[in-house]
CSV table of C-alpha atoms in Angstrom, one decimal:
chain,number,residue,atom,x,y,z
J,21,MET,CA,-33.3,13.0,-11.0
J,22,VAL,CA,-31.5,10.8,-12.8
J,23,GLN,CA,-29.9,10.6,-16.0
J,24,ILE,CA,-27.7,7.7,-17.5
J,25,GLU,CA,-26.2,8.4,-20.7
J,26,GLY,CA,-23.9,5.2,-22.7
J,27,ILE,CA,-23.0,3.8,-19.6
J,28,SER,CA,-21.2,0.3,-20.5
J,29,ARG,CA,-19.7,-1.7,-17.8
J,30,PHE,CA,-16.9,-4.7,-18.7
J,31,TYR,CA,-16.1,-8.0,-16.1
J,32,GLY,CA,-12.6,-8.4,-18.8
J,33,ASN,CA,-14.1,-8.6,-21.9
J,34,PHE,CA,-17.4,-9.3,-20.6
J,35,ALA,CA,-19.5,-6.3,-21.1
J,36,ALA,CA,-22.3,-6.2,-18.6
J,37,LEU,CA,-24.0,-3.3,-19.3
J,38,LYS,CA,-23.2,-2.1,-22.9
J,39,SER,CA,-24.1,1.5,-24.4
J,40,VAL,CA,-27.5,1.9,-21.8
J,41,SER,CA,-29.4,4.9,-21.3
J,42,LEU,CA,-32.1,5.9,-19.4
J,43,ASP,CA,-33.9,9.3,-17.6
J,44,ILE,CA,-35.5,9.0,-14.4
J,45,ALA,CA,-37.7,12.0,-13.2
J,46,GLN,CA,-38.6,13.3,-9.6
J,47,GLY,CA,-41.0,11.0,-8.1
J,48,GLU,CA,-41.2,8.5,-10.7
J,49,ARG,CA,-41.1,4.0,-9.9
J,50,VAL,CA,-39.5,2.6,-12.5
J,51,VAL,CA,-39.9,-1.3,-12.9
J,52,ILE,CA,-36.9,-3.1,-14.4
J,53,CYS,CA,-37.1,-6.7,-15.1
J,54,GLY,CA,-35.5,-9.6,-17.0
J,55,PRO,CA,-33.7,-12.7,-17.6
J,56,SER,CA,-30.9,-13.7,-14.4
J,57,GLY,CA,-28.0,-11.7,-16.3
J,58,SER,CA,-29.2,-9.5,-17.9
J,59,GLY,CA,-27.6,-6.8,-16.1
J,60,LYS,CA,-30.8,-5.5,-14.5
J,61,SER,CA,-28.9,-5.4,-10.9
J,62,THR,CA,-25.1,-4.1,-12.4
J,63,LEU,CA,-27.1,-0.9,-13.4
J,64,ILE,CA,-29.1,0.0,-10.3
J,65,ARG,CA,-25.9,-0.9,-8.5
J,66,CYS,CA,-24.1,1.6,-11.0
J,67,ILE,CA,-26.6,5.2,-9.8
J,68,ASN,CA,-24.9,4.6,-5.9
J,69,ARG,CA,-21.4,3.4,-7.7
J,70,LEU,CA,-21.6,0.4,-5.8
J,71,GLU,CA,-20.3,-0.6,-9.9
J,72,LYS,CA,-18.1,2.3,-11.6
J,73,HIS,CA,-19.2,2.6,-14.7
J,74,ASN,CA,-16.4,1.9,-17.4
J,75,GLU,CA,-18.9,4.5,-20.5
J,76,GLY,CA,-20.4,7.1,-20.7
J,77,ARG,CA,-21.4,9.3,-18.0
J,78,ILE,CA,-24.6,9.2,-15.0
J,79,PHE,CA,-26.1,12.3,-13.8
J,80,LEU,CA,-27.9,12.4,-10.4
J,81,SER,CA,-29.5,16.2,-9.7
J,82,GLY,CA,-27.0,17.4,-12.2
J,83,VAL,CA,-24.3,16.4,-10.6
J,84,GLU,CA,-22.1,14.1,-12.7
J,85,LEU,CA,-21.0,10.9,-10.7
J,86,ASN,CA,-17.1,10.2,-10.7
J,87,ASP,CA,-14.6,10.0,-8.5
J,88,SER,CA,-14.7,14.2,-7.8
J,89,LYS,CA,-15.9,15.2,-4.0
J,90,ALA,CA,-18.9,16.6,-6.2
J,91,SER,CA,-20.0,13.9,-6.8
J,92,GLU,CA,-19.8,12.2,-3.4
J,93,GLU,CA,-21.7,15.1,-2.0
J,94,VAL,CA,-24.8,14.7,-4.1
J,95,LEU,CA,-24.4,10.4,-3.9
J,96,ARG,CA,-24.1,10.4,0.4
J,97,THR,CA,-27.8,11.8,1.2
J,98,GLY,CA,-28.9,11.1,-2.3
J,99,VAL,CA,-29.0,7.7,-2.5
J,100,GLY,CA,-30.8,4.6,-0.3
J,101,MET,CA,-29.9,1.3,-1.8
J,102,VAL,CA,-32.1,-2.1,0.0
J,103,PHE,CA,-30.6,-5.8,-1.3
J,104,GLN,CA,-31.3,-8.5,-2.0
J,105,GLN,CA,-29.9,-10.2,1.4
J,106,PHE,CA,-30.8,-7.2,3.5
J,107,ASN,CA,-26.3,-6.8,4.3
J,108,LEU,CA,-28.7,-5.5,8.0
J,109,PHE,CA,-25.4,-5.1,10.5
J,110,PRO,CA,-25.6,-8.9,12.1
J,111,HIS,CA,-23.9,-7.4,15.6
J,112,LEU,CA,-26.1,-4.6,15.9
J,113,THR,CA,-29.8,-3.6,17.2
J,114,VAL,CA,-32.3,-3.1,14.9
J,115,LEU,CA,-32.3,0.6,16.7
J,116,ASP,CA,-28.2,1.0,16.4
J,117,ASN,CA,-28.1,-0.2,12.8
J,118,LEU,CA,-30.8,2.8,12.4
J,119,THR,CA,-28.9,5.3,13.9
J,120,LEU,CA,-25.9,4.6,12.6
J,121,GLY,CA,-25.7,6.2,9.7
J,122,PRO,CA,-27.6,9.7,10.9
J,123,ILE,CA,-24.5,9.7,13.2
J,124,ARG,CA,-21.9,9.0,11.4
J,125,ALA,CA,-22.8,10.3,8.4
J,126,ARG,CA,-25.8,12.5,8.8
J,127,GLY,CA,-23.9,14.5,11.9
J,128,MET,CA,-27.3,14.3,13.7
J,129,THR,CA,-27.2,13.6,17.8
J,130,ARG,CA,-28.1,9.9,19.4
J,131,LYS,CA,-31.1,11.5,20.6
J,132,ASP,CA,-32.2,12.8,17.2
J,133,ALA,CA,-31.4,9.9,15.3
J,134,GLU,CA,-33.0,7.9,17.6
J,135,THR,CA,-36.5,9.5,17.2
J,136,LEU,CA,-36.1,9.3,13.7
J,137,ALA,CA,-35.5,5.6,13.5
J,138,MET,CA,-38.6,4.7,15.5
J,139,THR,CA,-40.6,7.0,13.0
J,140,TYR,CA,-39.4,5.0,10.3
J,141,LEU,CA,-39.4,1.9,12.0
J,142,ASP,CA,-43.3,3.2,12.8
J,143,ARG,CA,-43.8,3.2,9.3
J,144,VAL,CA,-42.5,0.1,8.2
J,145,HIS,CA,-44.3,-1.1,11.4
J,146,ILE,CA,-41.9,-2.9,13.6
J,147,ALA,CA,-41.4,0.1,16.1
J,148,ASP,CA,-41.9,-3.0,19.0
J,149,GLN,CA,-38.2,-4.8,17.7
J,150,ALA,CA,-36.3,-2.0,18.1
J,151,GLU,CA,-34.1,-3.2,20.8
J,152,LYS,CA,-34.0,-6.8,19.1
J,153,TYR,CA,-30.2,-8.1,17.2
J,154,PRO,CA,-30.8,-9.0,13.2
J,155,ARG,CA,-31.4,-12.7,13.4
J,156,GLN,CA,-34.4,-12.4,15.9
J,157,LEU,CA,-36.6,-11.6,12.9
J,158,SER,CA,-37.9,-13.3,10.5
J,159,GLY,CA,-36.2,-13.1,7.2
J,160,GLY,CA,-39.6,-10.6,5.9
J,161,GLN,CA,-39.1,-8.0,9.0
J,162,GLN,CA,-35.0,-7.8,8.9
J,163,GLN,CA,-36.0,-6.9,4.4
J,164,ARG,CA,-38.5,-3.7,6.3
J,165,VAL,CA,-35.5,-3.5,9.4
J,166,ALA,CA,-33.2,-2.8,5.8
J,167,ILE,CA,-35.6,-0.3,4.1
J,168,ALA,CA,-36.3,1.9,7.0
J,169,ARG,CA,-32.4,2.0,7.4
J,170,SER,CA,-32.5,3.5,4.0
J,171,LEU,CA,-34.6,5.4,4.8
J,172,CYS,CA,-33.3,6.8,7.7
J,173,MET,CA,-30.4,9.0,5.1
J,174,GLU,CA,-33.9,10.5,3.6
J,175,PRO,CA,-32.7,9.8,0.1
J,176,LYS,CA,-34.2,11.4,-2.4
J,177,ILE,CA,-33.8,7.9,-5.1
J,178,LEU,CA,-34.3,4.7,-3.1
J,179,LEU,CA,-33.0,1.9,-5.3
J,180,PHE,CA,-33.9,-1.7,-4.9
J,181,ASP,CA,-32.2,-4.9,-5.6
J,182,GLU,CA,-34.5,-7.9,-5.5
J,183,PRO,CA,-35.8,-7.3,-2.3
J,184,THR,CA,-38.2,-10.2,-1.9
J,185,SER,CA,-35.6,-12.7,-3.9
J,186,ALA,CA,-34.3,-14.0,-0.5
J,187,LEU,CA,-37.8,-14.7,1.1
J,188,ASP,CA,-39.8,-17.3,2.3
J,189,PRO,CA,-43.4,-17.2,-0.2
J,190,GLU,CA,-45.1,-16.2,3.2
J,191,MET,CA,-42.8,-13.3,4.1
J,192,ILE,CA,-42.4,-11.3,0.6
J,193,ARG,CA,-46.2,-9.7,1.0
J,194,GLU,CA,-45.4,-8.0,3.8
J,195,VAL,CA,-42.3,-6.6,2.6
J,196,LEU,CA,-44.1,-5.7,-0.9
J,197,ASP,CA,-46.8,-3.6,1.3
J,198,VAL,CA,-44.4,-1.9,2.2
J,199,MET,CA,-42.9,-0.6,-0.7
J,200,VAL,CA,-46.7,0.2,-2.1
J,201,GLU,CA,-46.7,2.9,0.4
J,202,LEU,CA,-43.7,3.8,0.1
J,203,ALA,CA,-44.4,4.3,-3.8
J,204,GLU,CA,-47.3,6.1,-2.6
J,205,SER,CA,-45.7,8.7,-1.0
J,206,GLY,CA,-43.9,10.1,-3.8
J,207,ILE,CA,-40.3,8.7,-4.0
J,208,THR,CA,-38.8,7.9,-6.7
J,209,MET,CA,-38.5,4.9,-7.0
J,210,VAL,CA,-36.0,1.8,-8.9
J,211,CYS,CA,-37.0,-1.8,-7.9
J,212,VAL,CA,-35.6,-4.8,-9.4
J,213,THR,CA,-37.9,-7.3,-8.7
J,214,HIS,CA,-39.9,-10.3,-10.6
J,215,GLU,CA,-42.9,-9.5,-9.1
J,216,MET,CA,-45.3,-8.2,-11.5
J,217,GLY,CA,-47.8,-7.8,-9.4
J,218,PHE,CA,-46.2,-5.5,-7.4
J,219,ALA,CA,-45.0,-3.7,-10.8
J,220,ARG,CA,-48.3,-3.4,-12.4
J,221,LYS,CA,-49.7,-1.7,-9.3
J,222,VAL,CA,-46.9,0.9,-8.6
J,223,ALA,CA,-44.2,1.3,-12.0
J,224,ASP,CA,-44.9,4.6,-13.7
J,225,ARG,CA,-42.6,2.7,-16.7
J,226,MET,CA,-41.7,-1.4,-17.2
J,227,VAL,CA,-37.8,-1.0,-18.4
J,228,PHE,CA,-36.9,-4.8,-19.8
J,229,MET,CA,-33.3,-5.9,-19.4
J,230,ASP,CA,-31.9,-8.3,-21.9
J,231,LYS,CA,-28.5,-9.1,-22.4
J,232,GLY,CA,-26.9,-6.3,-20.7
J,233,GLU,CA,-29.1,-3.6,-22.9
J,234,ILE,CA,-32.5,-2.1,-22.3
J,235,VAL,CA,-34.6,-3.5,-24.8
J,236,GLU,CA,-37.9,-2.9,-23.9
J,237,THR,CA,-39.2,0.3,-22.0
J,238,ALA,CA,-43.3,1.1,-22.0
J,239,PRO,CA,-45.8,2.0,-19.0
J,240,PRO,CA,-46.9,-0.9,-17.5
J,241,GLU,CA,-50.5,-1.6,-19.2
J,242,THR,CA,-49.3,-1.4,-22.8
J,243,PHE,CA,-45.8,-3.5,-21.8
J,244,PHE,CA,-48.2,-6.4,-20.3
J,245,SER,CA,-50.5,-6.7,-22.1
J,246,ALA,CA,-48.7,-5.5,-25.7
J,247,PRO,CA,-45.2,-6.3,-25.7
J,248,LYS,CA,-43.3,-5.3,-29.1
J,249,SER,CA,-39.7,-7.2,-28.7
J,250,ALA,CA,-40.1,-10.9,-28.7
J,251,ARG,CA,-37.7,-11.8,-26.5
J,252,CYS,CA,-39.8,-9.3,-23.9
J,253,LYS,CA,-42.7,-11.6,-24.8
J,254,ASP,CA,-41.1,-15.2,-24.2
J,255,PHE,CA,-40.1,-13.9,-21.0
J,256,LEU,CA,-43.3,-12.3,-19.3
J,257,GLU,CA,-44.3,-15.3,-20.8
J,258,LYS,CA,-42.6,-17.2,-18.5
J,259,ILE,CA,-43.0,-15.9,-15.8
J,260,LEU,CA,-45.9,-15.5,-16.1
J,261,GLY,CA,-47.2,-18.1,-17.8
J,262,HIS,CA,-49.2,-20.3,-14.7
Q,15,MET,CA,4.6,-41.9,21.5
Q,16,LEU,CA,1.7,-42.4,24.4
Q,17,ARG,CA,4.6,-45.5,25.3
Q,18,ILE,CA,7.5,-43.2,25.1
Q,19,SER,CA,5.2,-40.4,27.2
Q,20,ALA,CA,4.3,-42.8,29.5
Q,21,PHE,CA,7.8,-43.7,30.1
Q,22,VAL,CA,9.4,-40.5,30.8
Q,23,PHE,CA,6.1,-39.8,33.5
Q,24,MET,CA,7.1,-42.7,35.8
Q,25,ALA,CA,10.3,-42.0,35.5
Q,26,LEU,CA,9.5,-38.5,36.9
Q,27,ALA,CA,7.5,-39.8,39.9
Q,28,LEU,CA,9.5,-42.1,40.8
Q,29,GLY,CA,12.6,-39.5,40.5
Q,30,GLY,CA,10.2,-37.9,42.5
Q,31,CYS,CA,10.9,-41.0,45.2
Q,32,SER,CA,14.4,-41.3,44.8
Q,33,ASP,CA,17.2,-38.9,45.9
Q,34,GLN,CA,18.0,-37.5,42.5
Q,35,TRP,CA,15.9,-35.1,43.8
Q,36,GLY,CA,16.1,-32.9,45.5
Q,37,TRP,CA,13.3,-30.2,46.3
Q,38,TYR,CA,14.7,-29.0,48.9
Q,39,VAL,CA,15.9,-25.8,47.2
Q,40,VAL,CA,12.2,-24.6,46.9
Q,41,ASP,CA,10.8,-25.9,49.7
Q,42,PRO,CA,8.8,-23.1,51.0
Q,43,THR,CA,8.5,-24.5,54.6
Q,44,THR,CA,12.2,-23.8,55.3
Q,45,ALA,CA,13.5,-20.0,55.4
Q,46,SER,CA,16.1,-20.5,52.5
Q,47,GLY,CA,13.6,-22.8,50.0
Q,48,TYR,CA,10.9,-20.0,50.2
Q,49,ALA,CA,14.1,-17.8,49.8
Q,50,ASN,CA,14.8,-19.4,46.0
Q,51,LEU,CA,11.0,-19.0,45.4
Q,52,LYS,CA,9.8,-15.8,46.1
Q,53,PHE,CA,13.5,-15.2,43.7
Q,54,LEU,CA,11.5,-17.2,41.2
Q,55,LEU,CA,8.7,-15.7,41.2
Q,56,SER,CA,9.8,-12.1,41.1
Q,57,GLY,CA,10.7,-12.4,37.2
Q,58,LEU,CA,6.2,-12.6,36.6
Q,59,TYR,CA,6.4,-8.5,36.5
Q,60,TYR,CA,8.5,-8.8,33.8
Q,61,THR,CA,7.3,-12.0,31.4
Q,62,VAL,CA,3.9,-10.3,32.0
Q,63,LEU,CA,4.4,-6.3,31.4
Q,64,LEU,CA,6.8,-7.9,28.8
Q,65,SER,CA,4.2,-9.7,26.9
Q,66,LEU,CA,1.7,-7.4,27.2
Q,67,THR,CA,3.5,-4.0,26.0
Q,68,ALA,CA,5.1,-6.4,22.8
Q,69,ILE,CA,1.0,-7.7,22.2
Q,70,SER,CA,0.1,-4.0,22.4
Q,71,ILE,CA,2.0,-2.6,20.2
Q,72,SER,CA,2.0,-5.9,17.8
Q,73,ILE,CA,-2.0,-4.9,17.2
Q,74,VAL,CA,-2.4,-2.2,16.8
Q,75,VAL,CA,0.9,-2.4,14.5
Q,76,GLY,CA,-0.7,-5.8,12.8
Q,77,LEU,CA,-4.0,-3.8,11.6
Q,78,LEU,CA,-1.8,-1.2,10.4
Q,79,VAL,CA,-0.4,-3.5,7.5
Q,80,ALA,CA,-3.1,-5.4,7.0
Q,81,LEU,CA,-5.4,-2.5,5.6
Q,82,PRO,CA,-3.3,-1.8,3.2
Q,83,GLY,CA,-3.1,-5.7,2.5
Q,84,LEU,CA,-6.8,-5.7,1.4
Q,85,SER,CA,-6.6,-2.2,-0.8
Q,86,GLU,CA,-7.5,-2.5,-4.4
Q,87,LYS,CA,-3.8,-0.2,-5.0
Q,88,LYS,CA,-2.2,-3.0,-6.0
Q,89,LEU,CA,1.4,-0.5,-4.4
Q,90,LEU,CA,-0.1,-0.9,-0.6
Q,91,ARG,CA,-0.4,-4.6,-1.5
Q,92,GLY,CA,2.9,-5.4,-2.7
Q,93,PHE,CA,3.7,-3.0,1.1
Q,94,ASN,CA,2.1,-5.5,2.6
Q,95,ARG,CA,3.6,-8.5,1.1
Q,96,THR,CA,6.6,-7.2,1.0
Q,97,TYR,CA,6.7,-6.7,5.4
Q,98,VAL,CA,4.7,-9.4,5.8
Q,99,GLU,CA,7.2,-12.2,3.7
Q,100,LEU,CA,10.6,-9.7,5.6
Q,101,VAL,CA,9.2,-10.0,9.2
Q,102,ARG,CA,8.2,-13.8,9.4
Q,103,ALA,CA,11.0,-15.1,8.4
Q,104,VAL,CA,13.9,-13.4,10.5
Q,105,PRO,CA,13.9,-15.8,14.2
Q,106,ILE,CA,12.9,-13.8,17.1
Q,107,LEU,CA,15.8,-14.5,19.2
Q,108,VAL,CA,17.9,-13.5,15.8
Q,109,LEU,CA,16.2,-10.7,16.2
Q,110,ILE,CA,16.5,-9.8,19.4
Q,111,LEU,CA,19.9,-9.8,18.8
Q,112,TRP,CA,19.9,-7.3,15.9
Q,113,ILE,CA,18.3,-5.1,17.5
Q,114,TYR,CA,19.8,-5.0,21.3
Q,115,TYR,CA,23.1,-4.6,19.6
Q,116,GLY,CA,23.4,-4.3,16.3
Q,117,LEU,CA,21.1,-1.4,16.8
Q,118,PRO,CA,22.1,0.8,18.9
Q,119,GLN,CA,25.2,1.0,16.5
Q,120,VAL,CA,23.6,2.3,13.3
Q,121,SER,CA,21.7,4.7,15.4
Q,122,GLY,CA,23.4,5.7,17.8
Q,123,LEU,CA,20.7,5.7,20.4
Q,124,THR,CA,21.4,3.4,23.2
Q,125,ILE,CA,18.7,1.7,23.7
Q,126,THR,CA,17.3,-0.8,27.2
Q,127,VAL,CA,16.7,-4.1,27.1
Q,128,PHE,CA,12.6,-3.6,28.1
Q,129,TRP,CA,12.8,-2.2,25.1
Q,130,ALA,CA,15.3,-3.6,23.1
Q,131,GLY,CA,12.6,-6.5,24.1
Q,132,VAL,CA,9.4,-5.2,23.2
Q,133,ILE,CA,10.8,-3.9,19.7
Q,134,ALA,CA,12.6,-7.7,18.7
Q,135,LEU,CA,9.0,-9.6,20.3
Q,136,ALA,CA,6.3,-7.7,18.9
Q,137,LEU,CA,8.0,-6.3,15.4
Q,138,SER,CA,8.6,-10.4,14.7
Q,139,ASP,CA,4.3,-10.3,16.3
Q,140,SER,CA,2.8,-8.5,14.1
Q,141,ALA,CA,3.5,-10.0,10.7
Q,142,PHE,CA,1.4,-12.8,12.3
Q,143,GLN,CA,-0.7,-10.5,13.7
Q,144,ALA,CA,-0.7,-9.3,9.9
Q,145,GLU,CA,-2.0,-12.2,9.1
Q,146,ILE,CA,-4.6,-12.5,11.4
Q,147,PHE,CA,-6.2,-9.2,10.9
Q,148,ARG,CA,-6.5,-10.0,6.7
Q,149,ALA,CA,-8.3,-12.8,6.8
Q,150,GLY,CA,-10.7,-12.3,9.9
Q,151,ILE,CA,-11.9,-8.9,7.7
Q,152,GLN,CA,-11.9,-10.9,4.0
Q,153,SER,CA,-13.7,-13.3,6.5
Q,154,VAL,CA,-16.8,-10.5,7.0
Q,155,ASP,CA,-18.8,-10.9,3.9
Q,156,ARG,CA,-19.2,-7.7,1.2
Q,157,GLY,CA,-22.9,-7.2,1.4
Q,158,GLN,CA,-21.1,-5.6,4.6
Q,159,ASN,CA,-19.2,-2.7,3.2
Q,160,GLU,CA,-21.6,-2.3,0.6
Q,161,ALA,CA,-24.4,-1.5,3.0
Q,162,SER,CA,-22.3,0.8,4.5
Q,163,GLN,CA,-21.5,2.5,1.2
Q,164,SER,CA,-25.1,2.9,1.1
Q,165,ILE,CA,-25.4,4.6,4.0
Q,166,SER,CA,-22.3,7.1,3.4
Q,167,LEU,CA,-19.7,5.7,6.2
Q,168,ASN,CA,-16.6,6.5,5.7
Q,169,TYR,CA,-13.8,4.1,4.9
Q,170,ALA,CA,-12.9,4.6,8.7
Q,171,ASP,CA,-16.4,4.8,10.2
Q,172,THR,CA,-17.1,1.4,7.9
Q,173,MET,CA,-13.8,-0.7,9.6
Q,174,ARG,CA,-14.8,0.5,12.9
Q,175,PHE,CA,-17.7,0.2,13.2
Q,176,VAL,CA,-18.8,-2.8,10.9
Q,177,ILE,CA,-16.7,-4.2,9.4
Q,178,LEU,CA,-14.0,-5.1,12.6
Q,179,PRO,CA,-16.4,-5.3,16.0
Q,180,GLN,CA,-17.1,-8.7,13.0
Q,181,ALA,CA,-14.1,-9.8,12.7
Q,182,ILE,CA,-12.7,-9.3,16.1
Q,183,ARG,CA,-15.2,-11.6,17.3
Q,184,ARG,CA,-14.6,-14.4,14.7
Q,185,ILE,CA,-10.6,-13.8,15.0
Q,186,LEU,CA,-10.4,-13.8,18.8
Q,187,PRO,CA,-8.8,-17.5,19.1
Q,188,ALA,CA,-6.3,-16.5,17.2
Q,189,LEU,CA,-5.0,-13.8,18.9
Q,190,GLY,CA,-5.6,-16.0,22.1
Q,191,ASN,CA,-3.2,-18.5,20.7
Q,192,GLN,CA,-0.4,-15.6,19.9
Q,193,LEU,CA,-0.8,-13.4,23.6
Q,194,VAL,CA,0.5,-17.9,24.6
Q,195,TYR,CA,3.0,-17.8,21.8
Q,196,MET,CA,4.2,-14.0,22.8
Q,197,LEU,CA,4.6,-15.5,26.5
Q,198,LYS,CA,7.0,-17.8,26.0
Q,199,MET,CA,8.9,-16.5,22.9
Q,200,SER,CA,9.2,-13.3,26.1
Q,201,SER,CA,11.7,-16.6,27.2
Q,202,LEU,CA,14.3,-15.5,25.0
Q,203,VAL,CA,15.1,-11.7,26.2
Q,204,SER,CA,16.8,-13.7,28.7
Q,205,VAL,CA,19.6,-14.2,26.9
Q,206,ILE,CA,19.9,-10.2,26.6
Q,207,GLY,CA,19.0,-9.9,30.1
Q,208,MET,CA,15.9,-9.3,31.2
Q,209,GLU,CA,15.6,-10.3,34.7
Q,210,GLU,CA,12.0,-12.8,33.6
Q,211,LEU,CA,11.2,-15.8,34.1
Q,212,THR,CA,13.8,-17.4,32.8
Q,213,ARG,CA,16.3,-15.6,33.6
Q,214,LYS,CA,15.5,-15.8,37.6
Q,215,ALA,CA,16.0,-19.4,37.1
Q,216,ASN,CA,19.0,-19.4,35.4
Q,217,GLU,CA,20.2,-17.2,37.7
Q,218,LEU,CA,19.7,-19.1,40.2
Q,219,VAL,CA,20.7,-22.2,38.6
Q,220,VAL,CA,24.2,-21.4,38.3
Q,221,VAL,CA,23.8,-20.1,42.7
Q,222,GLU,CA,22.2,-23.8,43.4
Q,223,TYR,CA,23.6,-26.3,41.5
Q,224,ARG,CA,19.7,-27.4,41.2
Q,225,PRO,CA,18.9,-27.2,38.3
Q,226,LEU,CA,16.5,-30.2,37.1
Q,227,GLU,CA,13.8,-29.0,40.7
Q,228,ILE,CA,14.7,-24.4,39.6
Q,229,TYR,CA,14.0,-25.5,35.5
Q,230,THR,CA,11.2,-27.7,37.1
Q,231,VAL,CA,9.3,-25.0,38.7
Q,232,LEU,CA,10.0,-22.5,35.8
Q,233,VAL,CA,7.5,-24.8,33.9
Q,234,LEU,CA,5.4,-25.1,36.1
Q,235,GLU,CA,5.0,-21.1,36.2
Q,236,TYR,CA,4.9,-21.3,32.6
Q,237,LEU,CA,2.2,-23.1,32.5
Q,238,VAL,CA,0.0,-22.3,35.3
Q,239,LEU,CA,-0.3,-18.2,33.2
Q,240,ILE,CA,-0.8,-19.8,30.0
Q,241,LEU,CA,-3.9,-21.4,31.2
Q,242,ILE,CA,-4.8,-18.8,32.5
Q,243,VAL,CA,-5.1,-17.1,29.5
Q,244,SER,CA,-6.2,-19.8,27.8
Q,245,ALA,CA,-9.0,-19.8,30.6
Q,246,GLY,CA,-9.0,-15.7,30.0
Q,247,VAL,CA,-10.1,-16.1,26.1
Q,248,ARG,CA,-11.9,-19.0,26.6
Q,249,TRP,CA,-14.4,-16.4,28.7
Q,250,LEU,CA,-13.9,-13.3,26.5
Q,251,GLU,CA,-15.3,-15.4,23.3
Q,252,ARG,CA,-17.8,-17.1,25.2
Q,253,ARG,CA,-19.1,-13.1,26.4
Q,254,MET,CA,-19.0,-12.4,23.5
Q,255,ASN,CA,-20.9,-14.8,21.6
Q,256,ALA,CA,-23.5,-14.5,23.8
Q,257,ASP,CA,-23.4,-10.5,22.8
Q,258,ALA,CA,-24.3,-11.8,19.4
Q,259,ARG,CA,-26.4,-14.6,20.1
Q,260,ARG,CA,-28.7,-12.3,22.6
């Protein structure tokens, strides 16, 4: 599904990613963790070209991602993203947030787009809020709307960039529940998160990053019980310590 | 400052009672006063038409100049800077004279007083509009752009449906300012013979020789016009904010 071959990303002289390679299979659920500044967000942002890699190559469904038309086309309905800060459109209702992409980018009629939107709102258990504006919803509800918005583009792969980091603790659960349900539906997921309980439950593979490199990749059972590298051990001790 | 303005105000108020003033020129109860008043007010049509036409054009041009200013490409940003700096540096009166008297000589086109005024006012204002739009668009969170990109909106759709609706809400007070400014600056077009409020007043002064009363009426005409515009802009602001908070 996604092949990442030795990509690097520089900001001036600073290397946020240093020759990172990673393959993600169709239907696979990958959880990426690591200390802040380790390049996790930069890596997934390269997959939908919010960041452009300076070196190496990325393939999505066999098409190389670059500035070409073909790349644009495969990205159009290929990749969805859920952001830490939700990034809902504050001037539009929940329903309009969801239908904008399907109508403008997928060429659907308003009626079809609304039917589609209601299906996905129902899936994130928030269909009764369709006519409200984002600011009238709680953080957890907003993030679920954001998940529904990306689902409306019916992407082949869904990226999550620390989706629960901006939420109050009591709202994290409702978002994670929705993500678990999504994982069970078989969609390909790449998730940057510190929620290790979630990772244990749904991940097919754990990826640990530090200082712009992938340090360790392992299935969750061995990752949590027997991490190989000292850096990974150290990180896990810090976040699972108490 | 306060004392000086109080003094000026008193002088005017007292003057109203003394024989310095001759309000008869614009006294609506007399036939000639009524005719004079009607003559002064007849300039309203062109003042409003000129200002509204010019601001509509300058908003469109301003937006078109602002967008390249936000580009990643150096050349496009350079175009934006050059336009803004050059146009902003020319005094409006000079621009009006240059377009009306100068431009026909180079281009061979004859240009009416109205369109010379509109072009000069719109051009001059567009540089300021460009800066206002650039600041407004930049004030919208970067995440809005990224979210638009993640649902595959192209540049035009992102601007039209996501960024501009939010930016315009924020720059509305500044746009209102520009409209007020435009109404006042339209008085300058009187120098090339545009029959708007100021020109009408000048013409009446030449006939009646009562500049004090006639120009006072002129001041009041602009004041009322601008108060109406201010109220309109504030109403629009309230309505948009109510929309956003619903």
